Amino acid sequence: MNFFKKLFNIPDQEEKEIKKQEVDLSLDDLFVHNFVEKGGKFLYCLKKSEVIDNLKNISKENNWTQLTVLDEGLHPFLDKNEVKINKNFNSEIPVFLKCEHLIADNGDILFSSNQLKSVKLSTMSQNFVVYATTSQLVKDMGQGLTGIKIHHKENLPTNISAIKNYNINKNDDNFLNYGNSNSKNLYLLLLEDL
C-alpha cells in the first residue's frame, strides 16, 4: 500500500495532520516572515553603526545621491559627504524615515503625520528606507492604533497610513484600494533595542 501512495504521490493521514498544524511564531519572527513574503527587504542591526553601514550600502547599491529626510533625529545615520539631504518630499528622491509601528500579523508598516506630514503615501517616492526598533513591533493594527493613541495623547497625529505591499510592480485587485496604491520598494533597517 505504501508503494502505491509513493508512486501516485498520495499523502498519508499523518502528513496531512502535520501540514494542518499552526506554527506559533514570536512577534518579531511573524513580522519578518510576513514582511519578506510581501517583498520587503529586511536588515537586522544590533548597533547603530550597523544601521549607518547598511544605509550606506543601500545608497550605493541603488546609486542614490540624495535622500529626503524630514526627521533631524535621523541625520546622524547619514554621511553628508556621500548623500545629500533633501528636506522636502519629491516623488523622484528616495525617502528615509521612521515609522509608528511594525504590524506583525500582516507585515505592514504604520505611519502617521509625524513622519509623512500631510503628504499621501501614494504620491511619495517609490523608494523607501525605514528605520525602526524592535520595541515598535505590535501584534495587529488594533494594537498599532492604540499605541499611537497612548504615545501621542496630547497631540494625536493624522494621516495614519500603512504600506501594505513592497513590490512596486504588483497590482492589488482589492476594490477597496482602487486608485490608492501604496506599493513601495522598501528597505527596513530594524535596530534591536530590547
Tab-separated table of C-alpha atoms in Angstrom, residues 16-186:
chain	number	residue	atom	x	y	z
A	16	LYS	CA	-1.955	15.820	6.253
A	17	GLU	CA	-2.121	16.397	10.021
A	18	ILE	CA	1.400	17.845	10.100
A	19	LYS	CA	0.550	20.322	7.334
A	20	LYS	CA	-2.632	21.426	9.149
A	21	GLN	CA	-0.852	22.322	12.397
A	22	GLU	CA	-0.376	26.012	13.061
A	23	VAL	CA	3.068	27.258	13.912
A	24	ASP	CA	3.251	29.842	16.686
A	25	LEU	CA	5.970	32.336	15.818
A	26	SER	CA	7.286	35.044	18.095
A	27	LEU	CA	6.159	38.581	17.271
A	28	ASP	CA	9.410	39.507	15.519
A	29	ASP	CA	9.595	36.238	13.564
A	30	LEU	CA	5.979	36.636	12.457
A	31	PHE	CA	6.582	40.203	11.284
A	32	VAL	CA	9.766	39.307	9.394
A	33	HIS	CA	8.074	36.318	7.737
A	34	ASN	CA	5.111	38.412	6.558
A	35	PHE	CA	7.272	41.387	5.581
A	36	VAL	CA	9.664	39.325	3.456
A	37	GLU	CA	6.747	37.329	1.989
A	38	LYS	CA	5.351	40.641	0.629
A	39	GLY	CA	8.681	41.529	-0.980
A	40	GLY	CA	10.215	43.792	1.676
A	41	LYS	CA	13.962	43.955	2.143
A	42	PHE	CA	14.893	43.441	5.776
A	43	LEU	CA	18.210	44.269	7.502
A	44	TYR	CA	18.559	43.437	11.186
A	45	CYS	CA	21.002	45.629	13.137
A	46	LEU	CA	22.419	45.121	16.633
A	47	LYS	CA	24.176	48.502	16.835
A	48	LYS	CA	23.606	51.962	15.387
A	49	SER	CA	26.885	51.627	13.486
A	50	GLU	CA	25.317	48.723	11.564
A	51	VAL	CA	22.371	50.969	10.635
A	52	ILE	CA	24.847	53.529	9.243
A	53	ASP	CA	26.775	50.879	7.274
A	54	ASN	CA	23.598	49.300	5.876
A	55	LEU	CA	22.215	52.683	4.841
A	56	LYS	CA	25.472	53.468	3.001
A	57	ASN	CA	25.316	50.101	1.237
A	58	ILE	CA	21.673	50.609	0.226
A	59	SER	CA	22.501	54.046	-1.204
A	60	LYS	CA	25.478	52.685	-3.147
A	61	GLU	CA	23.559	49.649	-4.407
A	62	ASN	CA	20.781	51.865	-5.795
A	63	ASN	CA	23.019	54.779	-6.896
A	64	TRP	CA	21.144	57.215	-4.652
A	65	THR	CA	22.948	60.512	-4.166
A	66	GLN	CA	20.043	62.200	-2.338
A	67	LEU	CA	17.576	61.172	0.349
A	68	THR	CA	14.526	63.002	1.644
A	69	VAL	CA	14.866	63.189	5.439
A	70	LEU	CA	12.412	65.277	7.472
A	71	ASP	CA	13.349	63.970	10.916
A	72	GLU	CA	16.557	65.577	12.142
A	73	GLY	CA	16.970	62.655	14.538
A	74	LEU	CA	17.921	60.547	11.500
A	75	HIS	CA	20.712	62.861	10.311
A	76	PRO	CA	23.419	61.110	12.413
A	77	PHE	CA	22.839	57.953	10.339
A	78	LEU	CA	23.851	59.755	7.135
A	79	ASP	CA	27.253	60.662	5.790
A	80	LYS	CA	26.552	64.097	4.332
A	81	ASN	CA	29.626	63.767	2.088
A	82	GLU	CA	28.096	60.752	0.341
A	83	VAL	CA	24.364	61.566	0.347
A	84	LYS	CA	22.705	64.959	0.020
A	85	ILE	CA	19.803	65.519	2.429
A	86	ASN	CA	16.631	66.893	0.893
A	87	LYS	CA	14.126	68.425	3.356
A	88	ASN	CA	11.060	68.416	1.075
A	89	PHE	CA	9.209	65.468	-0.410
A	90	ASN	CA	9.899	64.867	-4.079
A	91	SER	CA	8.494	61.809	-5.853
A	92	GLU	CA	11.859	61.259	-7.584
A	93	ILE	CA	14.026	61.244	-4.439
A	94	PRO	CA	14.077	58.194	-2.097
A	95	VAL	CA	12.780	58.714	1.431
A	96	PHE	CA	14.476	57.819	4.729
A	97	LEU	CA	12.101	57.975	7.685
A	98	LYS	CA	10.897	56.423	10.921
A	99	CYS	CA	7.523	54.771	11.441
A	100	GLU	CA	4.948	54.454	14.213
A	101	HIS	CA	4.706	50.654	14.406
A	102	LEU	CA	5.517	47.386	12.660
A	103	ILE	CA	2.392	45.214	12.368
A	104	ALA	CA	3.368	41.566	12.923
A	105	ASP	CA	0.251	39.721	11.772
A	106	ASN	CA	0.425	41.082	8.224
A	107	GLY	CA	3.904	42.623	7.811
A	108	ASP	CA	2.620	46.188	7.298
A	109	ILE	CA	4.417	49.349	8.393
A	110	LEU	CA	2.269	52.028	10.051
A	111	PHE	CA	2.982	55.744	9.580
A	112	SER	CA	1.296	58.953	10.679
A	113	SER	CA	1.606	62.674	10.081
A	114	ASN	CA	4.568	62.593	12.479
A	115	GLN	CA	6.566	61.013	9.664
A	116	LEU	CA	4.601	61.819	6.484
A	117	LYS	CA	3.417	65.346	7.352
A	118	SER	CA	0.397	65.932	5.102
A	119	VAL	CA	1.718	64.003	2.090
A	120	LYS	CA	-0.182	60.907	0.940
A	121	LEU	CA	1.861	57.716	0.704
A	122	SER	CA	0.664	57.113	-2.846
A	123	THR	CA	2.196	60.415	-4.057
A	124	MET	CA	5.585	59.820	-2.444
A	125	SER	CA	8.683	58.241	-3.937
A	126	GLN	CA	8.526	54.546	-4.707
A	127	ASN	CA	11.798	54.046	-2.826
A	128	PHE	CA	11.680	53.995	0.972
A	129	VAL	CA	14.180	53.213	3.687
A	130	VAL	CA	12.514	52.870	7.076
A	131	TYR	CA	14.353	52.948	10.390
A	132	ALA	CA	12.558	51.147	13.225
A	133	THR	CA	13.334	49.442	16.515
A	134	THR	CA	12.171	46.093	17.848
A	135	SER	CA	10.146	47.882	20.556
A	136	GLN	CA	7.856	49.188	17.780
A	137	LEU	CA	6.585	45.687	16.965
A	138	VAL	CA	2.895	45.136	17.729
A	139	LYS	CA	0.653	42.161	17.067
A	140	ASP	CA	-2.016	43.751	14.869
A	141	MET	CA	-3.386	47.020	13.522
A	142	GLY	CA	-5.587	47.496	16.604
A	143	GLN	CA	-2.545	47.463	18.882
A	144	GLY	CA	-0.753	49.819	16.495
A	145	LEU	CA	-3.572	52.359	16.596
A	146	THR	CA	-3.817	52.010	20.388
A	147	GLY	CA	-0.063	52.601	20.612
A	148	ILE	CA	-0.389	55.812	18.605
A	149	LYS	CA	-3.208	56.947	20.892
A	150	ILE	CA	-1.141	56.222	24.035
A	151	HIS	CA	2.162	57.710	22.797
A	152	HIS	CA	0.592	60.887	21.416
A	153	LYS	CA	-2.174	61.617	23.964
A	154	GLU	CA	-1.702	65.372	23.833
A	155	ASN	CA	-1.484	65.718	20.062
A	156	LEU	CA	-2.994	62.846	18.098
A	157	PRO	CA	-1.462	62.581	14.632
A	158	THR	CA	-3.474	62.493	11.447
A	159	ASN	CA	-2.683	60.964	8.043
A	160	ILE	CA	-2.393	57.463	9.514
A	161	SER	CA	-1.407	55.139	6.673
A	162	ALA	CA	0.268	51.803	6.149
A	163	ILE	CA	2.435	50.441	3.392
A	164	LYS	CA	0.942	47.052	2.653
A	165	ASN	CA	2.908	45.916	-0.377
A	166	TYR	CA	6.637	46.027	-1.024
A	167	ASN	CA	6.610	45.031	-4.680
A	168	ILE	CA	6.006	48.099	-6.853
A	169	ASN	CA	5.034	46.002	-9.880
A	170	LYS	CA	2.251	44.094	-8.105
A	171	ASN	CA	-1.349	45.115	-8.739
A	172	ASP	CA	-3.792	44.917	-5.851
A	173	ASP	CA	-7.141	43.555	-7.039
A	174	ASN	CA	-8.897	44.615	-3.835
A	175	PHE	CA	-11.561	47.119	-4.912
A	176	LEU	CA	-11.229	48.956	-1.575
A	177	ASN	CA	-7.704	50.034	-2.582
A	178	TYR	CA	-8.603	51.167	-6.104
A	179	GLY	CA	-6.569	54.238	-7.062
A	180	ASN	CA	-4.641	54.174	-3.797
A	181	SER	CA	-1.528	52.152	-4.481
A	182	ASN	CA	0.790	52.190	-1.501
A	183	SER	CA	3.242	49.789	-3.118
A	184	LYS	CA	6.823	50.781	-2.355
A	185	ASN	CA	10.313	49.442	-2.909
A	186	LEU	CA	11.064	49.265	0.787
